[in-house]
Amino acid sequence: MKRICIVGISGKLGRYMLQHALAAGYEVRGVCRPESVAKLAAYKDRITLFPGRTDDRTVMEKAVAG
């Protein structure tokens, strides 16, 4: 399966990319601020989220692992 990690997935462009990635059959992983997780509630069963800051190396490593 194709996999993609979208950084900033809860933003306007991120959600646009999310919709297209799911439609194209990608396994979607995303990084967003913890306070923005609720914006993605409609996709919670279809994506894997990694809440955290983009400058947090641990969060980013987990999001792109594999």
Short mmCIF file of C-alpha atoms in Angstrom, two decimals:
data_model
loop_
_atom_site.label_atom_id
_atom_site.label_comp_id
_atom_site.label_asym_id
_atom_site.label_seq_id
_atom_site.Cartn_x
_atom_site.Cartn_y
_atom_site.Cartn_z
CA MET A 1 0.00 0.00 0.00
CA LYS A 2 1.14 3.53 -0.73
CA ARG A 3 1.79 5.66 2.34
CA ILE A 4 1.98 9.42 2.83
CA CYS A 5 2.70 11.65 5.81
CA ILE A 6 1.10 15.08 5.71
CA VAL A 7 2.63 17.68 8.01
CA GLY A 8 0.03 20.30 8.92
CA ILE A 9 -2.80 17.92 8.08
CA SER A 10 -5.42 19.92 10.01
CA GLY A 11 -4.88 23.09 7.98
CA LYS A 12 -6.73 24.08 4.82
CA LEU A 13 -4.11 22.68 2.42
CA GLY A 14 -3.49 19.66 4.65
CA ARG A 15 -7.14 18.64 4.63
CA TYR A 16 -7.28 19.12 0.86
CA MET A 17 -4.27 16.82 0.48
CA LEU A 18 -5.83 14.36 2.95
CA GLN A 19 -9.00 14.02 0.89
CA HIS A 20 -7.07 13.42 -2.32
CA ALA A 21 -4.68 10.95 -0.68
CA LEU A 22 -7.55 8.88 0.72
CA ALA A 23 -9.34 8.94 -2.65
CA ALA A 24 -6.15 7.69 -4.30
CA GLY A 25 -5.88 4.80 -1.84
CA TYR A 26 -3.02 6.02 0.31
CA GLU A 27 -2.48 5.04 3.92
CA VAL A 28 -2.44 8.50 5.51
CA ARG A 29 -0.41 9.60 8.50
CA GLY A 30 -0.46 13.17 9.67
CA VAL A 31 1.16 15.60 12.07
CA CYS A 32 -0.78 18.47 13.57
CA ARG A 33 -0.87 20.57 16.71
CA PRO A 34 -2.56 18.78 19.63
CA GLU A 35 -5.22 21.50 19.83
CA SER A 36 -6.15 20.90 16.17
CA VAL A 37 -6.89 17.16 16.41
CA ALA A 38 -10.63 17.78 16.74
CA LYS A 39 -10.71 19.30 13.23
CA LEU A 40 -10.00 15.82 11.86
CA ALA A 41 -12.68 13.92 13.80
CA ALA A 42 -14.46 12.94 10.58
CA TYR A 43 -11.35 11.04 9.45
CA LYS A 44 -10.30 9.47 12.78
CA ASP A 45 -10.96 5.88 11.64
CA ARG A 46 -9.18 6.35 8.29
CA ILE A 47 -5.92 8.08 9.28
CA THR A 48 -3.19 7.86 11.88
CA LEU A 49 -2.51 11.12 13.68
CA PHE A 50 0.63 12.19 15.49
CA PRO A 51 -0.28 15.25 17.56
CA GLY A 52 2.71 17.45 18.24
CA ARG A 53 4.88 20.28 17.07
CA THR A 54 6.80 20.00 13.81
CA ASP A 55 10.01 20.90 15.61
CA ASP A 56 9.58 17.89 17.93
CA ARG A 57 11.98 15.34 16.49
CA THR A 58 10.34 12.39 18.28
CA VAL A 59 6.89 13.17 16.84
CA MET A 60 8.28 13.55 13.33
CA GLU A 61 10.30 10.33 13.54
CA LYS A 62 7.23 8.38 14.63
CA ALA A 63 5.10 9.91 11.88
CA VAL A 64 7.48 8.92 9.08
CA ALA A 65 8.67 5.58 10.50
CA GLY A 66 8.44 2.69 8.08
#
